[in-house]
Coordinates of C-alpha atoms and ligand atoms in Angstrom, one line a residue:
M1 CA 6.4 56.8 50.2
G2 CA 6.4 53.5 48.2
L3 CA 2.8 52.5 47.7
Y4 CA 1.9 49.2 45.9
L5 CA -1.5 48.3 44.5
G6 CA -2.9 44.8 44.7
L7 CA -6.1 43.8 42.8
D8 CA -8.1 40.6 43.1
S9 CA -10.5 39.7 40.3
S10 CA -12.5 37.0 42.1
T11 CA -15.7 35.1 41.4
Q12 CA -18.0 37.6 43.2
G13 CA -16.2 40.9 42.8
L14 CA -13.0 42.9 42.4
K15 CA -11.0 44.1 45.3
A16 CA -8.2 46.6 45.6
M17 CA -5.7 47.2 48.3
L18 CA -3.0 49.9 48.5
I19 CA -0.1 49.2 50.9
D20 CA 2.7 51.2 52.2
A21 CA 5.4 48.5 52.2
A22 CA 8.0 50.4 54.2
G23 CA 5.5 51.6 56.8
G24 CA 3.7 48.3 57.1
A25 CA 0.2 49.9 56.6
I26 CA -2.8 49.3 54.5
V27 CA -3.4 52.8 53.1
A28 CA -6.7 52.2 51.3
T29 CA -9.1 49.5 50.1
A30 CA -12.0 49.4 47.7
A31 CA -14.3 46.7 46.3
V32 CA -16.8 46.2 43.6
N33 CA -19.5 43.5 44.1
Y34 CA -20.7 42.2 40.8
S35 CA -24.2 41.3 42.0
Q36 CA -24.9 44.6 43.6
E37 CA -23.0 47.0 41.5
L38 CA -23.0 45.5 38.0
P39 CA -26.4 43.8 37.8
L40 CA -26.6 44.5 34.0
Y41 CA -24.2 41.7 33.4
Q42 CA -26.6 39.2 35.0
C43 CA -24.0 37.3 37.0
P44 CA -25.5 37.5 40.5
N45 CA -23.3 34.8 41.9
G46 CA -20.4 35.5 39.6
F47 CA -21.7 33.4 36.7
L48 CA -24.4 33.6 34.0
A49 CA -27.5 31.5 34.2
D50 CA -27.4 28.3 32.1
H51 CA -29.8 25.5 31.6
D52 CA -26.9 23.0 32.1
P53 CA -26.0 23.0 35.8
L54 CA -22.5 21.8 34.9
V55 CA -21.8 25.0 32.8
K56 CA -20.5 28.0 34.7
R57 CA -19.5 31.0 32.6
S58 CA -19.1 34.6 33.4
D59 CA -18.9 37.9 31.5
P60 CA -15.3 39.1 31.0
L61 CA -16.7 42.6 30.2
M62 CA -18.0 42.7 33.8
W63 CA -14.4 42.1 35.0
A64 CA -13.2 44.9 32.8
E65 CA -15.8 47.4 33.9
A66 CA -15.2 46.5 37.5
L67 CA -11.5 47.5 37.0
D68 CA -12.7 51.0 36.0
L69 CA -15.1 51.1 38.9
V70 CA -12.7 50.0 41.6
L71 CA -10.0 52.5 40.5
D72 CA -12.7 55.2 40.4
K73 CA -13.7 54.3 43.9
L74 CA -10.1 54.5 45.1
R75 CA -9.6 57.9 43.4
S76 CA -12.8 59.3 44.9
S77 CA -11.9 58.1 48.4
G78 CA -8.7 60.3 48.1
A79 CA -6.3 57.4 47.9
P80 CA -2.9 58.8 46.8
L81 CA -2.8 56.8 43.5
D82 CA -0.1 59.1 42.1
E83 CA 2.3 57.6 44.6
V84 CA 1.8 54.0 43.4
K85 CA 5.2 52.5 42.4
G86 CA 4.0 49.0 41.3
V87 CA 0.8 47.1 40.5
S88 CA 0.0 43.4 40.6
G89 CA -3.1 41.3 40.8
S90 CA -4.7 38.0 41.6
G91 CA -7.3 36.2 39.5
Q92 CA -9.8 33.4 40.1
Q93 CA -7.9 30.5 38.8
H94 CA -8.6 28.5 35.6
G95 CA -11.1 30.9 33.9
S96 CA -10.3 31.8 30.4
V97 CA -10.8 34.8 28.0
Y98 CA -10.6 34.6 24.2
V99 CA -9.6 37.6 22.2
D100 CA -8.8 38.3 18.5
A101 CA -5.8 40.1 16.9
S102 CA -7.5 43.5 17.4
F103 CA -7.3 43.3 21.2
E104 CA -4.2 45.4 21.7
R105 CA -5.2 48.0 19.2
R106 CA -8.6 48.4 20.8
L107 CA -7.1 48.7 24.3
R108 CA -4.9 51.5 23.2
G109 CA -7.5 53.5 21.1
G110 CA -11.0 54.4 22.1
G111 CA -10.9 58.0 23.3
E112 CA -13.0 58.4 26.4
T113 CA -14.7 54.9 26.3
G114 CA -14.3 52.6 29.2
L115 CA -12.4 49.3 29.2
A116 CA -15.5 47.1 28.7
E117 CA -16.4 48.9 25.5
R118 CA -12.9 48.7 24.2
V119 CA -12.7 45.0 24.8
R120 CA -16.2 44.0 23.6
P121 CA -15.4 43.8 19.8
A122 CA -12.2 41.8 20.4
L123 CA -13.8 38.9 22.2
T124 CA -14.1 35.7 20.1
R125 CA -15.9 33.9 22.9
R126 CA -18.6 36.1 24.5
A127 CA -18.6 34.2 27.9
A128 CA -15.6 33.0 29.9
P129 CA -15.7 29.6 31.4
I130 CA -14.8 29.8 35.1
W131 CA -13.4 27.5 37.8
M132 CA -16.9 26.4 38.8
D133 CA -17.5 24.8 35.5
S134 CA -17.5 21.0 35.3
S135 CA -18.9 20.4 31.9
T136 CA -15.7 19.1 30.3
S137 CA -15.5 15.4 31.4
V138 CA -15.4 14.2 27.8
E139 CA -12.5 16.6 26.9
C140 CA -10.7 15.5 30.1
R141 CA -11.0 11.9 28.9
E142 CA -9.8 12.8 25.4
I143 CA -6.7 14.7 26.7
T144 CA -5.9 11.9 29.2
A145 CA -6.2 9.3 26.4
A146 CA -3.8 11.2 24.2
V147 CA -1.2 12.2 26.8
G148 CA -1.6 9.4 29.4
D149 CA -2.8 10.0 33.0
K150 CA 0.6 9.4 34.6
A151 CA 2.4 11.7 32.2
L152 CA -0.1 14.4 32.6
R153 CA 0.1 14.3 36.3
E154 CA 3.9 14.2 36.4
L155 CA 4.4 16.9 33.8
T156 CA 1.6 19.4 34.8
G157 CA 1.2 18.5 38.5
S158 CA -2.5 17.5 38.0
P159 CA -4.6 15.0 36.2
A160 CA -7.0 16.4 33.5
V161 CA -9.5 18.4 35.6
E162 CA -12.9 19.7 34.3
R163 CA -12.4 23.2 35.6
F164 CA -8.8 23.5 34.3
T165 CA -8.2 25.6 31.2
G166 CA -6.9 23.0 28.7
P167 CA -10.1 20.9 28.7
Q168 CA -12.2 24.2 28.5
I169 CA -10.2 25.3 25.5
R170 CA -10.7 21.9 23.8
K171 CA -14.4 22.1 24.4
F172 CA -14.5 25.6 22.8
F173 CA -12.4 24.3 19.8
K174 CA -14.8 21.4 19.3
E175 CA -18.0 23.4 19.7
E176 CA -17.1 26.6 17.9
P177 CA -14.1 25.8 15.6
E178 CA -14.5 29.0 13.6
A179 CA -14.5 31.3 16.7
Y180 CA -11.5 29.3 18.0
G181 CA -9.7 29.9 14.7
K182 CA -10.3 33.6 15.0
T183 CA -8.8 33.6 18.5
D184 CA -5.4 35.2 18.7
R185 CA -4.8 34.8 22.4
V186 CA -6.3 32.6 25.1
H187 CA -5.9 34.5 28.4
L188 CA -6.4 33.4 32.0
V189 CA -8.5 35.9 34.1
S190 CA -5.2 36.9 35.6
S191 CA -3.4 37.7 32.3
F192 CA -6.5 39.3 30.8
M193 CA -6.7 41.7 33.7
A194 CA -2.9 42.4 33.5
S195 CA -3.4 43.1 29.7
L196 CA -6.0 45.7 30.4
L197 CA -3.5 47.5 32.7
V198 CA -0.6 47.5 30.2
G199 CA -2.7 47.9 27.1
A200 CA -1.1 44.9 25.5
N201 CA -1.3 41.1 25.7
A202 CA 0.3 40.2 29.0
P203 CA 2.1 36.9 29.8
I204 CA 0.8 34.2 32.2
D205 CA 2.7 33.6 35.4
F206 CA 4.0 30.1 36.4
G207 CA 1.6 30.2 39.5
D208 CA -1.6 30.5 37.5
G209 CA -0.3 28.9 34.4
S210 CA 0.0 25.6 36.3
G211 CA -3.8 25.4 36.7
M212 CA -4.3 24.9 33.0
N213 CA -3.2 21.3 32.3
L214 CA -0.8 22.8 29.8
F215 CA 2.3 24.0 31.7
N216 CA 5.2 21.7 32.1
L217 CA 6.6 22.0 35.6
K218 CA 9.9 20.4 34.7
T219 CA 10.8 22.6 31.8
L220 CA 8.8 25.7 33.0
K221 CA 7.4 26.1 29.5
W222 CA 4.1 25.3 27.8
D223 CA 4.2 21.6 26.9
E224 CA 4.1 21.2 23.1
A225 CA 2.7 17.7 23.0
I226 CA -0.1 18.4 25.6
A227 CA -1.0 21.7 23.8
A228 CA -1.2 19.8 20.5
A229 CA -3.4 17.2 22.1
T230 CA -5.7 19.9 23.5
A231 CA -6.5 21.9 20.4
P232 CA -4.8 22.6 17.1
G233 CA -2.5 25.7 16.9
L234 CA -2.9 26.3 20.6
L235 CA 0.7 26.9 21.4
E236 CA 0.7 30.0 19.2
K237 CA -2.4 31.3 21.0
L238 CA -1.0 31.1 24.5
P239 CA 0.7 34.1 26.0
P240 CA 4.3 33.5 27.0
A241 CA 4.7 31.9 30.5
V242 CA 6.9 33.9 32.8
A243 CA 8.1 33.7 36.4
S244 CA 5.9 35.4 39.0
G245 CA 7.4 38.8 39.8
T246 CA 8.1 39.5 36.2
V247 CA 7.3 43.1 35.1
V248 CA 5.1 42.7 32.1
G249 CA 4.9 46.3 31.1
G250 CA 4.2 49.9 32.1
L251 CA 0.8 51.1 33.2
A252 CA -1.1 52.3 30.1
S253 CA -1.8 56.1 29.8
Y254 CA -5.5 55.2 30.0
F255 CA -5.2 55.0 33.8
A256 CA -4.0 58.6 34.2
R257 CA -7.8 59.4 34.5
Y258 CA -7.6 57.8 38.0
G259 CA -4.5 59.7 39.0
L260 CA -2.1 56.7 38.4
R261 CA 1.1 57.5 36.7
P262 CA 1.6 56.1 33.2
G263 CA 4.5 53.7 32.9
V264 CA 4.4 52.4 36.5
P265 CA 5.6 48.8 36.5
V266 CA 2.9 46.2 36.2
L267 CA 3.7 42.7 37.4
A268 CA 2.4 39.5 35.9
W269 CA -0.8 38.7 37.8
S270 CA -1.1 35.3 39.5
G271 CA -3.9 33.0 40.6
D272 CA -5.8 33.7 43.8
N273 CA -4.4 30.7 45.6
P274 CA -0.8 31.4 44.8
C275 CA -1.4 35.0 45.9
S276 CA -3.1 33.9 49.1
L277 CA -0.1 31.7 49.9
V278 CA 2.0 34.9 49.9
G279 CA -0.6 37.0 51.6
M280 CA -0.9 34.5 54.4
G281 CA 2.8 34.7 55.1
A282 CA 3.3 31.2 53.9
A283 CA 5.5 31.7 50.9
A284 CA 8.4 29.8 52.5
P285 CA 8.0 26.0 53.2
G286 CA 7.1 25.3 56.9
T287 CA 3.7 26.9 57.0
A288 CA 0.5 25.3 55.6
V289 CA -2.7 27.3 55.0
I290 CA -6.2 26.1 55.5
S291 CA -8.8 28.3 54.0
L292 CA -12.3 27.6 55.2
G293 CA -14.7 29.0 52.6
T294 CA -17.6 27.7 50.5
S295 CA -15.1 25.0 49.6
D296 CA -12.2 24.3 52.0
T297 CA -8.7 24.5 50.6
F298 CA -5.4 23.3 51.9
F299 CA -2.2 24.8 50.4
A300 CA 1.4 25.0 51.3
A301 CA 4.8 25.8 49.7
L302 CA 6.4 22.5 48.8
T303 CA 9.9 21.6 50.0
Q304 CA 10.4 19.3 47.1
P305 CA 8.5 18.5 43.9
A306 CA 5.8 15.9 44.5
T307 CA 2.6 14.7 42.8
D308 CA -0.4 13.3 44.5
P309 CA -0.5 9.6 43.5
A310 CA -4.3 9.6 44.1
G311 CA -4.7 12.5 41.6
Y312 CA -6.7 14.8 43.9
G313 CA -4.1 17.4 44.8
H314 CA -2.5 19.9 42.4
V315 CA 0.9 21.4 42.1
F316 CA 1.2 25.0 41.1
G317 CA 4.1 27.5 40.8
N318 CA 4.8 29.3 44.1
P319 CA 5.0 33.1 43.4
A320 CA 8.0 33.2 45.8
G321 CA 9.8 30.5 43.7
G322 CA 9.5 26.7 43.7
F323 CA 6.1 25.0 43.9
M324 CA 3.1 24.8 46.1
C325 CA 0.3 22.2 46.5
L326 CA -3.4 22.9 46.5
I327 CA -6.1 20.5 47.6
C328 CA -9.7 21.6 47.3
F329 CA -12.6 20.0 49.3
K330 CA -16.0 20.9 47.9
N331 CA -17.8 20.1 51.2
G332 CA -16.5 23.0 53.3
S333 CA -18.9 25.6 54.6
L334 CA -21.5 23.9 52.5
A335 CA -21.4 20.9 54.7
R336 CA -21.0 22.9 58.0
E337 CA -24.1 25.0 57.0
R338 CA -26.1 22.0 56.1
V339 CA -25.5 20.3 59.5
K340 CA -26.3 23.6 61.3
E341 CA -29.5 23.9 59.4
L342 CA -30.5 20.3 59.9
L343 CA -30.0 20.6 63.7
G344 CA -31.6 24.1 63.9
V345 CA -28.7 25.5 66.0
D346 CA -26.9 28.9 65.7
W347 CA -23.2 29.5 64.9
E348 CA -22.5 30.3 68.6
F349 CA -23.6 26.8 69.6
F350 CA -21.9 25.3 66.5
G351 CA -18.5 26.8 67.2
G352 CA -18.4 26.7 71.0
E353 CA -20.9 24.7 73.1
A354 CA -21.0 21.8 70.7
F355 CA -17.3 21.1 71.3
A356 CA -17.5 21.7 75.1
T357 CA -20.3 19.1 75.4
S358 CA -18.9 16.4 73.1
E359 CA -15.9 14.1 73.3
P360 CA -12.9 14.3 70.9
G361 CA -13.2 11.3 68.6
C362 CA -17.0 11.3 68.9
R363 CA -17.0 8.0 70.9
G364 CA -15.9 6.2 67.7
N365 CA -18.6 7.7 65.5
L366 CA -17.5 8.8 62.0
M367 CA -19.0 10.5 59.0
L368 CA -18.1 11.3 55.4
P369 CA -19.5 14.8 54.8
Y370 CA -20.5 14.5 51.1
F371 CA -23.5 16.9 51.1
V372 CA -22.5 17.9 47.5
P373 CA -20.5 15.6 45.2
E374 CA -17.0 15.7 46.6
I375 CA -13.9 16.1 44.4
T376 CA -11.4 15.1 47.2
P377 CA -11.9 12.2 47.1
L378 CA -14.0 11.9 44.0
A379 CA -17.4 10.8 45.3
L380 CA -19.7 10.2 42.4
S381 CA -22.9 10.0 44.5
T382 CA -24.0 12.6 47.0
G383 CA -25.1 12.2 50.6
P384 CA -23.3 12.0 53.9
R385 CA -22.4 8.6 55.2
Y386 CA -22.3 7.5 58.8
R387 CA -20.5 4.8 60.7
G388 CA -20.8 4.1 64.5
D389 CA -23.6 3.4 67.0
D390 CA -27.2 3.0 65.8
A391 CA -28.5 6.4 66.9
F392 CA -25.7 8.1 65.1
I393 CA -26.2 6.2 61.9
A394 CA -30.0 6.9 62.1
G395 CA -29.3 10.6 62.2
G396 CA -30.1 10.9 65.9
G397 CA -27.9 11.3 69.0
A398 CA -26.7 14.5 70.5
P399 CA -26.6 17.6 68.2
A400 CA -23.2 18.5 69.7
E401 CA -21.7 15.2 68.6
R402 CA -23.1 15.5 65.1
I403 CA -21.4 18.9 64.8
R404 CA -18.1 17.6 66.1
A405 CA -18.4 14.7 63.7
V406 CA -18.7 16.9 60.5
V407 CA -15.8 19.1 61.7
E408 CA -13.6 16.1 62.6
A409 CA -14.4 14.5 59.3
Q410 CA -13.3 17.6 57.4
A411 CA -10.1 17.9 59.4
L412 CA -9.3 14.1 59.0
S413 CA -10.0 14.3 55.3
M414 CA -7.5 17.2 55.0
K415 CA -4.9 15.4 56.9
L416 CA -5.4 12.2 54.9
H417 CA -5.4 13.9 51.5
S418 CA -2.4 16.2 52.2
G419 CA -0.2 13.2 53.3
W420 CA 1.4 13.1 49.9
I421 CA 3.3 16.3 50.4
G422 CA 5.3 14.6 53.1
G423 CA 4.6 16.9 56.0
G424 CA 7.3 19.5 56.0
F425 CA 5.2 22.1 57.8
R426 CA 5.4 23.0 61.5
R427 CA 2.4 25.3 61.8
I428 CA -0.9 26.0 60.0
R429 CA -2.4 29.3 59.3
V430 CA -6.1 29.5 59.0
T431 CA -8.4 31.9 57.1
G432 CA -12.0 32.2 56.0
G433 CA -15.3 32.5 57.7
A434 CA -15.2 29.3 59.8
S435 CA -11.9 30.2 61.2
R436 CA -13.9 32.4 63.7
S437 CA -15.2 29.2 65.3
P438 CA -13.0 28.1 68.3
G439 CA -14.2 24.5 68.0
V440 CA -13.2 24.3 64.3
C441 CA -9.8 25.7 65.0
Q442 CA -9.1 23.5 68.0
T443 CA -10.2 20.4 66.1
L444 CA -7.8 21.3 63.2
A445 CA -4.9 21.9 65.6
D446 CA -5.6 18.6 67.4
V447 CA -6.0 16.5 64.3
F448 CA -2.9 17.9 62.6
Q449 CA -1.1 18.1 66.0
A450 CA 0.3 21.5 64.9
P451 CA -0.2 25.0 66.2
L452 CA -2.9 26.9 64.3
E453 CA -2.4 30.6 63.7
K454 CA -5.0 33.1 62.8
I455 CA -4.0 36.3 61.0
S456 CA -6.1 39.4 60.9
V457 CA -5.9 40.2 57.1
P458 CA -9.3 39.8 55.6
D459 CA -8.3 39.5 51.9
S460 CA -5.1 37.5 51.7
A461 CA -5.2 37.2 47.9
T462 CA -5.4 41.0 47.4
L463 CA -2.7 41.5 50.0
G464 CA -0.6 38.8 48.3
A465 CA -0.8 40.7 45.0
A466 CA 0.2 44.0 46.6
M467 CA 3.1 42.1 48.3
L468 CA 4.2 40.7 44.9
A469 CA 4.5 44.3 43.6
A470 CA 6.3 45.5 46.8
R471 CA 8.8 42.6 46.5
A472 CA 9.5 42.9 42.8
V473 CA 9.5 46.7 42.4
G474 CA 10.5 47.9 45.9
G475 CA 12.9 45.0 46.8
H476 CA 11.1 44.2 50.1
G477 CA 11.7 40.7 51.4
W478 CA 8.9 38.1 51.9
E479 CA 9.7 37.7 55.6
E480 CA 9.7 41.5 56.1
L481 CA 6.4 41.8 54.3
A482 CA 4.8 38.9 56.1
G483 CA 6.0 40.2 59.5
K484 CA 4.4 43.6 58.7
F485 CA 1.2 42.6 57.1
A486 CA 0.4 39.0 58.1
A487 CA 1.4 38.7 61.7
T488 CA -0.3 36.2 63.9
S489 CA -3.2 37.5 66.0
V490 CA -4.1 34.3 67.9
T491 CA -2.4 30.9 68.2
V492 CA -4.3 27.8 69.0
E493 CA -2.1 25.1 70.5
P494 CA -2.8 21.4 69.9
D495 CA -3.8 19.2 72.8
R496 CA -0.8 16.8 72.7
S497 CA -2.7 14.2 74.8
L498 CA -5.0 13.7 71.8
A499 CA -2.2 12.6 69.3
G500 CA -2.9 8.9 69.8
L501 CA -6.6 9.2 69.6
Y502 CA -6.6 11.2 66.3
A503 CA -3.9 8.9 64.8
G504 CA -6.4 6.1 65.3
R505 CA -9.3 8.1 64.0
L506 CA -7.3 8.9 60.9
E507 CA -6.9 5.2 60.2
A508 CA -10.5 4.5 60.8
F509 CA -11.5 7.4 58.6
A510 CA -9.2 6.3 55.8
A511 CA -10.7 2.8 55.9
F512 CA -14.3 4.2 56.0
E513 CA -13.6 6.3 52.9
R514 CA -11.8 3.5 51.1
E515 CA -14.6 1.1 51.7
T516 CA -17.3 3.6 50.7
L517 CA -15.6 4.5 47.5
A518 CA -15.1 0.9 46.6
A519 CA -18.8 0.0 47.2
P520 CA -20.8 -0.3 44.1
Ligands
XUL601 C1 -8.5 26.3 42.7 C2 -9.9 26.8 42.3 C3 -10.5 27.8 43.2 C4 -10.4 29.2 42.4 C5 -11.3 30.1 43.2 O1 -8.1 25.2 41.9 O2 -10.5 26.3 41.4 O3 -9.8 28.0 44.4 O4 -9.1 29.6 42.3 O5 -11.2 31.4 42.7

């Protein structure tokens, strides 16, 4: 049997999934929750407490220990790890880990000690900045001034972004130049975890590497000038950049303790969004994915290279080849939950009755759902905005309409801010908690005027990682794997009679957003 192991080192925990690629079955899963199972590291929500709310850092030793723990869980559950033919993984994007020149030696030595103990002395930066960090505005401005905003966007697929790795590296260099000097390699979460598996510094894949503000999408290499503008000597500290699907080494003998066979091919890990693209069966252009989580994200394989002229969307490498776009909206579940709490209703009402008892288009009422500062578009001040009749603006009116208004606003915003990719998708696949809501799904289908498909896989990033290994090592095709593991369970058809109404609402929404952002 050809079994492939996918791992996902995410913000809140580490997940593992073992798939039988030929049989189309998930053979075993295991998960470690940092907050419940590794409380010693004091990262209850995936990050360390900090007096500065903009600073979000985590403990890379926690990620290392979680790898031991999750493999031990798989072994104890009787999973046939000796039949694993390939391993790959997915990491929370943008986060970085800094190690000195002793890293490889320490990974290989160490007798019976676990991974965290081996890694500890090699860290030159004790805490790893993660994607939730937004403390690098100054560094973003400095890099932008040196490289130019247009050039940065065209070369790397994104403007300078606070959570991206380049600005984070620059901040480290400025604040701790000595520790930066001692750093031999700057890893992403993905390449750090892959390094643990192979017992050597692992490369960074194109998919995750493009979330760094350092990777040139035209040459598919680190950009020398941007690296030089980010921090001195950085180019020498970056692991090589390789195509997704590259075997980066054989599994270290350390992992024999879990029943895994030493030497099994380990693939370059990718970022969680690129892995999700694959795991959602959307690796080929034609299918867009909407993930409804704490933040909402919209991503899709690109038919042609494009950059968002407004600077909100990002372009990453697609693990299946070519590129993908990613657009992140901070006011996802955060906004839906806030509206639900304010109205004192339950999820059943929110997802169902609210839509049965309100009109599509909310009788012309519109909102901008900025309960927390939004990044798409960049809204500097917080607070939802309302436009429409007096009762609606005053926060009154029917609860059902207020619920529909927030969901329509989120759908319209996604449609508006994904316009730069030039369409090119015929269907949308939806995942995440709010995809259980029939009202949310119908609204997305109606606003986009595209069929919306749900798939039953709970962890698309972990599955995507396992699929990457099955494809690269076992030669299974993307379509075959998607058909076996990511088949549609429910399709929500758009109401075609609403096409005109929502085209009009989109224009009104765009004007409302534009005027709000332009207001002093
Ligand atoms: C994407 C991003 C998040 C993280 C979550 O740019 O920052 O989606 O990848 O793990």
